[in-house]
């Protein structure tokens, strides 16, 4: 599912998130490509436009362009906007307590997956400790009642059916039966047509009235993309939905329906159907879907952590220090601890999409980081502030104090001196600090 859009966006995102420095043009180009990918995914044009405007506005702000790791910050913005498109947070079913009967009404065109979804939903409610009853109110399609009966048997859930041609009567009696038999949730499977037509709407309107449903859910075929959204809109205008279930999400490579439903109808996607089996129904989590679409591992968590650990202003102060060549071992230690605060370096790197391949993991050495920290901690303040005073006898003392060898102390000092020189050169290039951060923990060569 979502393979196509995910491949596209993953590429775009990987390219930009790897950049230590990005320009306005980089962002505009990336947004342009994202726009194309969304349109190709069959997301609604209106939705895409809004997405592009909001993302540009935020991403082109000073704060991002001048921040540490701007590429990743940009990805975070794209992710957050995607989550918003998909509906922000998980929307649960709004059902009554177990002592009162709750009613869920399923609507949709023929073949959209209503009957299958009704059974899936019943099984999932049963698993969560409720006592659901399926009500067979599709009396148009000859085999519909039989189909629901078989599924109810398979899922081990109750069903109410009768030989009757009037769905309103079936629903009314079905709900009475449910209450009498102490079921706590009735799930009503209704009939659909191939097209939306006035007669169907009229029939569903009277069923809806008889059902007094807590949830009126449209089952829409995700594979039909934009047209699923149009259908949702039409149903919502006539019948006021409480939510949407996107069926056949497993066969939807593009994602257009998922991206547009909430923005166009204002109604949340509550579940997705991910296969033909009774267990193939999943709650819809905007956050997880956005992450899946961007194929970005946990880059978002990573950016959040980095934002906590690295204050932009502090980074700028650091940069000034570097430029004035007044960067000391004390600052170096400070940076260590910042990196620490973000979690172990190894796990941090694993969260960066594509980083596993791009970075030679043997270069990352946490032991080395710990050793270096111990060495710096064994120095006196004046030593930390001016590493040049650390002659041979001081080196011996520091090695003893930190439980390392003079060789290690030498190595650290060489590495620090090298880093300092490199940073001084790079300070003119505004992004010194991110390059600096990226070389932490690497063994000096
Ligand atoms: N792959 C897949 N197939 C589904 C899903 N939901 C329903 N189907 C299939 O879609 C077809 C129509 O489903 P049905 O429940 O009869 O639709 P209805 O006419 O709206 O009641 C059936 O072959 C189902 O097995 C789903 O989430 N994934
Ligand atoms: Mg059906």
Coordinates of C-alpha atoms and ligand atoms in Angstrom, one line a residue:
X1 CA 0.0 0.0 0.0
X2 CA 1.1 3.5 -0.7
X3 CA 4.2 2.2 -2.5
X4 CA 4.1 4.7 -5.4
X5 CA 3.8 7.9 -3.4
X6 CA 6.0 6.6 -0.7
X7 CA 8.8 5.8 -3.2
X8 CA 8.6 9.3 -4.6
X9 CA 8.5 11.2 -1.4
X10 CA 11.1 9.1 0.2
X11 CA 13.5 10.0 -2.6
X12 CA 12.8 13.7 -2.3
X13 CA 13.0 13.7 1.4
X14 CA 16.3 11.7 1.5
X15 CA 17.9 14.1 -0.9
X16 CA 17.1 17.1 1.1
X17 CA 17.4 15.8 4.6
X18 CA 21.0 14.8 3.9
X19 CA 22.1 18.3 3.1
X20 CA 24.0 20.3 5.8
X21 CA 23.1 23.5 4.1
X22 CA 20.0 24.3 2.1
X23 CA 19.0 27.3 0.1
X24 CA 15.6 28.8 -0.7
X25 CA 15.9 27.3 -4.1
X26 CA 16.5 23.8 -2.7
X27 CA 13.3 24.1 -0.7
X28 CA 11.3 25.5 -3.6
X29 CA 12.5 22.7 -5.8
X30 CA 11.7 20.0 -3.2
X31 CA 8.2 21.5 -2.7
X32 CA 7.7 21.5 -6.4
X33 CA 8.5 17.8 -6.6
X34 CA 6.3 17.0 -3.6
X35 CA 3.5 18.9 -5.3
X36 CA 3.9 16.7 -8.4
X37 CA 4.0 13.5 -6.3
X38 CA 0.8 14.5 -4.5
X39 CA -1.0 15.3 -7.7
X40 CA 0.2 12.0 -9.2
X41 CA -1.2 10.3 -6.1
X42 CA -4.5 11.7 -7.2
X43 CA -4.9 14.0 -4.2
X44 CA -7.3 16.8 -4.7
X45 CA -5.9 19.9 -6.4
X46 CA -7.3 22.1 -3.7
X47 CA -5.7 20.0 -1.0
X48 CA -2.4 20.0 -2.8
X49 CA -2.4 23.8 -3.2
X50 CA -3.1 24.4 0.4
X51 CA -0.4 22.0 1.4
X52 CA 2.1 23.6 -0.8
X53 CA 1.3 27.1 0.4
X54 CA 1.5 26.2 4.1
X55 CA 4.7 24.2 3.7
X56 CA 6.4 27.0 1.7
X57 CA 5.4 29.6 4.2
X58 CA 6.9 27.8 7.1
X59 CA 9.9 26.2 5.4
X60 CA 11.2 29.5 3.9
X61 CA 11.3 31.2 7.2
X62 CA 14.6 32.4 8.6
X63 CA 14.4 30.0 11.5
X64 CA 14.7 26.9 9.2
X65 CA 17.2 28.2 6.7
X66 CA 19.6 29.2 9.4
X67 CA 19.0 26.3 11.7
X68 CA 21.1 23.4 12.5
X69 CA 20.3 20.5 10.1
X70 CA 17.9 22.5 8.0
X71 CA 17.2 19.6 5.6
X72 CA 15.8 17.6 8.5
X73 CA 13.8 20.5 9.8
X74 CA 12.3 20.8 6.4
X75 CA 11.3 17.1 6.4
X76 CA 9.8 17.6 9.8
X77 CA 7.6 20.4 8.4
X78 CA 6.5 18.3 5.5
X79 CA 5.7 15.5 7.8
X80 CA 3.7 17.7 10.2
X81 CA 1.7 19.1 7.3
X82 CA 1.0 15.6 6.0
X83 CA -0.2 14.5 9.4
X84 CA -2.6 17.4 9.3
X85 CA -3.8 16.5 5.9
X86 CA -4.5 13.0 7.0
X87 CA -6.5 14.2 9.9
X88 CA -4.2 15.0 12.8
X89 CA -4.9 12.5 15.5
X90 CA -6.5 9.1 15.6
X91 CA -10.3 9.3 15.8
X92 CA -11.9 6.5 17.8
X93 CA -15.5 5.3 17.3
X94 CA -17.8 7.3 19.6
X95 CA -19.9 4.6 21.2
X96 CA -22.0 4.5 24.3
X97 CA -21.1 2.6 27.4
X98 CA -21.9 -1.1 27.4
X99 CA -25.2 -0.8 29.1
X100 CA -26.9 1.1 26.3
X101 CA -27.1 -0.1 22.7
X102 CA -24.8 1.7 20.3
X103 CA -25.5 1.7 16.6
X104 CA -23.1 1.9 13.7
X105 CA -24.5 2.4 10.2
X106 CA -22.4 1.5 7.2
X107 CA -23.0 3.2 3.9
X108 CA -21.4 3.1 0.5
X109 CA -21.6 2.2 -3.1
X110 CA -21.9 -1.4 -4.3
X111 CA -18.7 -3.2 -4.1
X112 CA -17.0 -0.7 -1.8
X113 CA -16.6 -3.3 0.9
X114 CA -19.6 -2.6 3.3
X115 CA -20.5 -6.2 4.0
X116 CA -16.9 -7.3 4.5
X117 CA -16.2 -4.2 6.7
X118 CA -19.3 -4.8 8.8
X119 CA -18.0 -8.2 9.7
X120 CA -14.4 -7.0 10.3
X121 CA -15.7 -4.2 12.5
X122 CA -17.8 -6.7 14.5
X123 CA -14.8 -9.0 15.0
X124 CA -12.7 -6.1 16.1
X125 CA -15.3 -4.9 18.6
X126 CA -15.7 -8.4 19.9
X127 CA -12.0 -8.6 20.4
X128 CA -12.0 -5.4 22.4
X129 CA -14.6 -6.8 24.7
X130 CA -17.9 -5.5 23.3
X131 CA -20.8 -7.6 22.2
X132 CA -21.7 -6.7 18.6
X133 CA -24.6 -7.8 16.5
X134 CA -24.6 -7.6 12.7
X135 CA -27.9 -6.5 11.2
X136 CA -28.4 -7.5 7.6
X137 CA -30.2 -4.6 6.0
X138 CA -29.0 -4.9 2.4
X139 CA -32.1 -6.4 0.9
X140 CA -31.4 -5.3 -2.7
X141 CA -28.6 -7.6 -3.6
X142 CA -29.9 -11.2 -3.6
X143 CA -27.0 -12.9 -1.9
X144 CA -26.1 -10.0 0.5
X145 CA -27.8 -11.5 3.6
X146 CA -26.2 -14.8 2.9
X147 CA -22.8 -13.3 2.5
X148 CA -23.1 -11.5 5.8
X149 CA -24.3 -14.7 7.5
X150 CA -21.2 -16.6 6.4
X151 CA -18.9 -13.9 7.6
X152 CA -20.7 -13.7 10.9
X153 CA -20.2 -17.4 11.4
X154 CA -16.6 -17.1 10.5
X155 CA -16.0 -14.3 12.9
X156 CA -18.1 -15.9 15.6
X157 CA -20.4 -12.9 16.0
X158 CA -24.2 -12.6 16.1
X159 CA -26.4 -11.7 13.2
X160 CA -30.0 -10.5 12.8
X161 CA -31.7 -11.3 9.5
X162 CA -35.2 -11.9 8.2
X163 CA -37.0 -12.6 5.0
X164 CA -38.3 -9.1 4.4
X165 CA -38.0 -6.5 1.7
X166 CA -38.2 -3.3 3.7
X167 CA -34.9 -2.3 5.3
X168 CA -36.5 0.1 7.7
X169 CA -38.5 -2.7 9.3
X170 CA -35.5 -5.0 9.5
X171 CA -33.4 -2.3 11.2
X172 CA -36.2 -1.4 13.7
X173 CA -36.8 -5.0 14.6
X174 CA -33.0 -5.8 14.6
X175 CA -32.3 -3.1 17.1
X176 CA -35.2 -4.3 19.3
X177 CA -33.7 -7.8 19.1
X178 CA -30.2 -6.5 20.0
X179 CA -31.5 -4.6 23.0
X180 CA -33.5 -7.6 24.2
X181 CA -30.5 -10.0 23.8
X182 CA -28.1 -7.6 25.6
X183 CA -25.9 -6.8 22.6
X184 CA -24.2 -3.5 23.2
X185 CA -23.4 -2.6 19.5
X186 CA -25.4 -3.1 16.4
X187 CA -23.6 -2.8 13.1
X188 CA -26.0 -2.3 10.1
X189 CA -25.0 -3.4 6.7
X190 CA -27.0 -1.5 4.1
X191 CA -27.4 -1.7 0.3
X192 CA -25.5 0.4 -2.2
X193 CA -25.8 1.1 -5.9
X194 CA -23.2 1.4 -8.6
X195 CA -23.9 5.1 -8.7
X196 CA -25.2 7.5 -6.2
X197 CA -28.9 7.9 -7.0
X198 CA -31.9 9.6 -5.4
X199 CA -33.7 6.4 -4.7
X200 CA -30.7 5.0 -2.7
X201 CA -30.3 8.2 -0.8
X202 CA -34.0 8.2 0.1
X203 CA -33.8 4.6 1.3
X204 CA -30.7 5.2 3.4
X205 CA -32.2 8.4 4.8
X206 CA -35.1 6.4 6.2
X207 CA -32.8 3.7 7.5
X208 CA -30.7 6.2 9.2
X209 CA -33.7 7.8 10.9
X210 CA -34.8 4.4 12.1
X211 CA -31.4 3.5 13.3
X212 CA -30.6 6.7 15.3
X213 CA -27.0 5.8 14.7
X214 CA -24.1 6.9 16.9
X215 CA -21.7 6.4 14.0
X216 CA -22.6 6.9 10.3
X217 CA -19.6 5.6 8.4
X218 CA -19.0 5.6 4.7
X219 CA -17.1 2.7 3.4
X220 CA -15.2 4.0 0.4
X221 CA -12.8 2.2 -1.9
X222 CA -9.4 3.7 -1.6
X223 CA -8.4 2.4 -5.0
X224 CA -10.7 4.8 -6.7
X225 CA -8.7 7.8 -5.4
X226 CA -10.3 11.1 -6.0
X227 CA -13.7 9.6 -6.8
X228 CA -13.8 8.1 -3.3
X229 CA -13.5 11.6 -2.0
X230 CA -16.2 12.9 -4.3
X231 CA -18.5 10.1 -3.1
X232 CA -17.7 10.9 0.6
X233 CA -18.6 14.5 -0.1
X234 CA -21.9 13.6 -1.7
X235 CA -22.9 11.2 1.1
X236 CA -21.8 13.6 3.8
X237 CA -23.9 16.5 2.2
X238 CA -27.0 14.3 2.1
X239 CA -26.6 12.2 5.2
X240 CA -24.1 13.7 7.5
X241 CA -21.4 11.2 8.1
X242 CA -19.4 10.8 11.3
X243 CA -16.5 9.3 9.6
X244 CA -15.0 7.3 6.7
X245 CA -13.6 3.8 6.4
X246 CA -11.2 3.4 3.5
X247 CA -11.4 -0.1 2.2
X248 CA -8.8 -1.8 0.0
X249 CA -6.1 0.3 1.3
X250 CA -3.8 -2.6 0.7
X251 CA -4.3 -2.2 -3.0
X252 CA -3.9 1.6 -3.0
X253 CA -0.4 2.5 -4.2
X254 CA -1.2 6.1 -4.6
X255 CA -2.9 7.4 -1.4
X256 CA -4.9 10.2 -3.0
X257 CA -8.1 9.3 -1.1
X258 CA -6.4 9.1 2.3
X259 CA -4.7 12.5 1.6
X260 CA -7.9 14.3 0.6
X261 CA -10.9 12.9 2.6
X262 CA -10.4 14.9 5.8
X263 CA -9.6 18.3 4.1
X264 CA -12.5 18.0 1.6
X265 CA -15.2 16.6 3.8
X266 CA -14.0 17.5 7.3
X267 CA -14.8 14.0 8.3
X268 CA -12.1 11.8 9.8
X269 CA -10.9 8.4 8.4
X270 CA -11.5 6.0 11.3
X271 CA -10.3 2.7 9.9
X272 CA -8.6 1.3 6.9
X273 CA -9.3 -2.1 5.3
X274 CA -6.0 -3.8 4.5
X275 CA -7.1 -7.1 3.0
X276 CA -10.0 -9.5 2.4
X277 CA -9.8 -11.4 5.7
X278 CA -11.8 -10.6 8.8
X279 CA -8.7 -9.5 10.7
X280 CA -7.7 -7.0 8.0
X281 CA -9.1 -3.8 9.6
X282 CA -6.8 -1.3 11.2
X283 CA -7.4 1.9 13.1
X284 CA -6.3 4.9 11.0
X285 CA -3.3 6.7 12.5
X286 CA -2.4 9.8 10.5
X287 CA 1.0 10.0 12.2
X288 CA 2.0 6.5 11.2
X289 CA 0.7 6.9 7.6
X290 CA 2.6 10.1 7.1
X291 CA 5.7 8.4 8.4
X292 CA 5.1 5.5 6.0
X293 CA 4.5 7.8 3.1
X294 CA 7.7 9.7 3.8
X295 CA 9.6 6.5 4.4
X296 CA 11.6 8.3 7.0
X297 CA 12.2 6.0 9.8
X298 CA 12.1 8.2 12.9
X299 CA 13.5 11.3 11.5
X300 CA 10.8 13.3 13.2
X301 CA 11.7 12.0 16.6
X302 CA 15.2 12.7 15.8
X303 CA 14.5 16.3 14.8
X304 CA 12.5 16.8 17.9
X305 CA 15.3 15.5 20.1
X306 CA 17.8 17.6 18.2
X307 CA 15.7 20.7 18.6
X308 CA 15.7 20.1 22.3
X309 CA 19.3 19.5 22.6
X310 CA 20.6 22.2 20.3
X311 CA 19.4 25.7 20.7
X312 CA 19.9 27.7 17.6
X313 CA 21.2 30.7 19.4
X314 CA 23.7 28.7 21.3
X315 CA 24.8 27.2 18.1
X316 CA 25.4 30.7 16.7
X317 CA 27.4 31.7 19.8
X318 CA 29.4 28.6 19.3
X319 CA 30.0 29.6 15.7
X320 CA 31.3 33.0 16.7
X321 CA 33.7 31.4 19.1
X322 CA 34.9 29.1 16.4
X323 CA 35.4 32.1 14.1
X324 CA 37.5 33.9 16.8
X325 CA 39.4 30.7 17.4
X326 CA 38.5 30.8 21.0
X327 CA 36.9 27.4 21.0
X328 CA 38.2 25.4 23.9
X329 CA 38.2 21.9 25.2
X330 CA 35.5 23.1 27.6
X331 CA 33.2 23.8 24.6
X332 CA 34.2 20.5 23.2
X333 CA 33.0 18.8 26.3
X334 CA 29.9 20.8 26.2
X335 CA 29.1 19.6 22.7
X336 CA 29.7 16.0 23.8
X337 CA 27.1 16.3 26.4
X338 CA 24.7 17.8 24.0
X339 CA 25.1 14.9 21.7
X340 CA 24.6 12.6 24.7
X341 CA 21.4 14.3 25.6
X342 CA 20.1 13.3 22.2
X343 CA 20.5 9.7 23.1
X344 CA 23.2 7.2 22.2
X345 CA 24.9 8.2 19.0
X346 CA 24.5 4.8 17.5
X347 CA 20.7 4.8 18.0
X348 CA 20.5 8.3 16.8
X349 CA 22.2 7.5 13.6
X350 CA 20.0 4.5 13.0
X351 CA 17.0 6.7 13.1
X352 CA 18.3 8.7 10.1
X353 CA 16.8 7.3 6.9
X354 CA 19.5 6.1 4.6
X355 CA 22.2 6.8 7.1
X356 CA 22.9 3.2 7.8
X357 CA 24.2 2.8 4.3
X358 CA 25.7 6.3 4.0
X359 CA 27.7 6.2 7.2
X360 CA 30.4 3.8 8.0
X361 CA 29.3 2.5 11.3
X362 CA 32.7 1.4 12.3
X363 CA 33.6 5.1 12.4
X364 CA 31.2 5.7 15.2
X365 CA 32.7 4.8 18.5
X366 CA 30.9 5.4 21.7
X367 CA 33.7 4.0 23.8
X368 CA 35.9 6.6 22.2
X369 CA 33.4 9.3 23.2
X370 CA 33.4 8.1 26.8
X371 CA 37.2 7.9 26.9
X372 CA 37.5 11.4 25.5
X373 CA 35.1 12.7 28.0
X374 CA 37.0 11.1 30.9
X375 CA 40.2 12.7 29.6
X376 CA 38.8 16.2 29.5
X377 CA 37.3 15.7 32.9
X378 CA 40.7 15.0 34.3
X379 CA 42.0 18.3 33.1
X380 CA 42.2 21.4 35.2
X381 CA 40.2 24.4 34.2
X382 CA 43.1 26.3 32.9
X383 CA 44.1 23.3 30.8
X384 CA 40.6 23.0 29.4
X385 CA 40.6 26.7 28.5
X386 CA 44.0 26.6 26.8
X387 CA 45.1 23.2 25.6
X388 CA 48.5 24.6 24.6
X389 CA 49.7 24.5 28.1
X390 CA 49.3 20.8 28.3
X391 CA 52.9 19.6 28.1
X392 CA 54.3 16.0 28.6
X393 CA 54.1 15.9 32.4
X394 CA 50.5 17.2 32.4
X395 CA 49.6 14.6 29.8
X396 CA 51.0 11.9 32.1
X397 CA 48.9 13.2 35.0
X398 CA 45.8 13.4 32.9
X399 CA 46.2 9.9 31.5
X400 CA 46.6 8.5 35.1
X401 CA 43.6 10.5 36.3
X402 CA 41.3 9.3 33.5
X403 CA 42.5 5.8 33.5
X404 CA 43.8 6.1 30.0
X405 CA 47.2 6.0 28.3
X406 CA 49.3 9.0 27.4
X407 CA 48.8 7.8 23.8
X408 CA 45.0 8.4 24.2
X409 CA 45.6 11.9 25.6
X410 CA 47.8 12.7 22.7
X411 CA 45.3 11.4 20.3
X412 CA 42.5 13.5 21.7
X413 CA 44.6 16.6 21.7
X414 CA 45.6 16.0 18.1
X415 CA 42.1 15.4 17.1
X416 CA 40.9 18.5 19.0
X417 CA 43.6 20.6 17.3
X418 CA 42.6 19.3 13.9
X419 CA 38.9 19.9 14.5
X420 CA 39.7 23.4 15.7
X421 CA 41.6 24.2 12.6
X422 CA 39.0 22.7 10.4
X423 CA 36.3 24.6 12.1
X424 CA 38.1 27.8 11.8
X425 CA 38.3 27.3 8.1
X426 CA 34.7 26.4 7.9
X427 CA 33.4 29.2 10.1
X428 CA 33.3 31.4 7.1
X429 CA 30.9 29.0 5.6
X430 CA 27.9 29.5 7.8
X431 CA 27.3 25.8 8.6
X432 CA 30.4 25.0 10.6
X433 CA 28.5 23.7 13.5
X434 CA 26.6 21.0 11.9
X435 CA 29.7 19.6 10.1
X436 CA 31.3 19.8 13.5
X437 CA 28.6 17.9 15.2
X438 CA 28.7 15.3 12.5
X439 CA 32.3 14.4 13.3
X440 CA 31.7 13.6 16.9
X441 CA 32.7 10.2 18.1
X442 CA 34.6 9.5 15.0
X443 CA 38.0 8.1 15.5
X444 CA 40.8 10.5 14.6
X445 CA 42.8 9.3 11.7
Ligands
LIG1 N1 -8.1 -6.3 -0.9 C1 -9.2 -6.0 -0.2 N2 -10.4 -6.4 -0.6 C2 -11.5 -6.0 0.1 C3 -11.4 -5.1 1.2 N3 -12.6 -4.9 1.7 C4 -13.4 -5.6 0.8 N4 -12.8 -6.2 -0.1 C5 -13.3 -7.0 -1.2 O1 -14.1 -6.2 -2.0 C6 -15.2 -6.9 -2.6 C7 -16.5 -6.3 -2.3 O2 -16.8 -6.3 -0.9 P1 -18.2 -6.3 -0.2 O3 -18.0 -6.3 1.2 O4 -19.1 -7.4 -0.8 O5 -18.7 -4.9 -0.7 P2 -20.2 -4.3 -0.6 O6 -20.9 -4.5 -1.9 O7 -20.0 -2.8 -0.3 O8 -20.9 -4.9 0.5 C8 -15.1 -8.3 -2.0 O9 -14.5 -9.2 -2.9 C9 -14.2 -8.1 -0.8 O10 -13.4 -9.3 -0.5 C10 -10.1 -4.7 1.6 O11 -9.9 -4.0 2.6 N5 -9.0 -5.2 0.9
LIG2 MG1 -22.7 -5.8 0.6

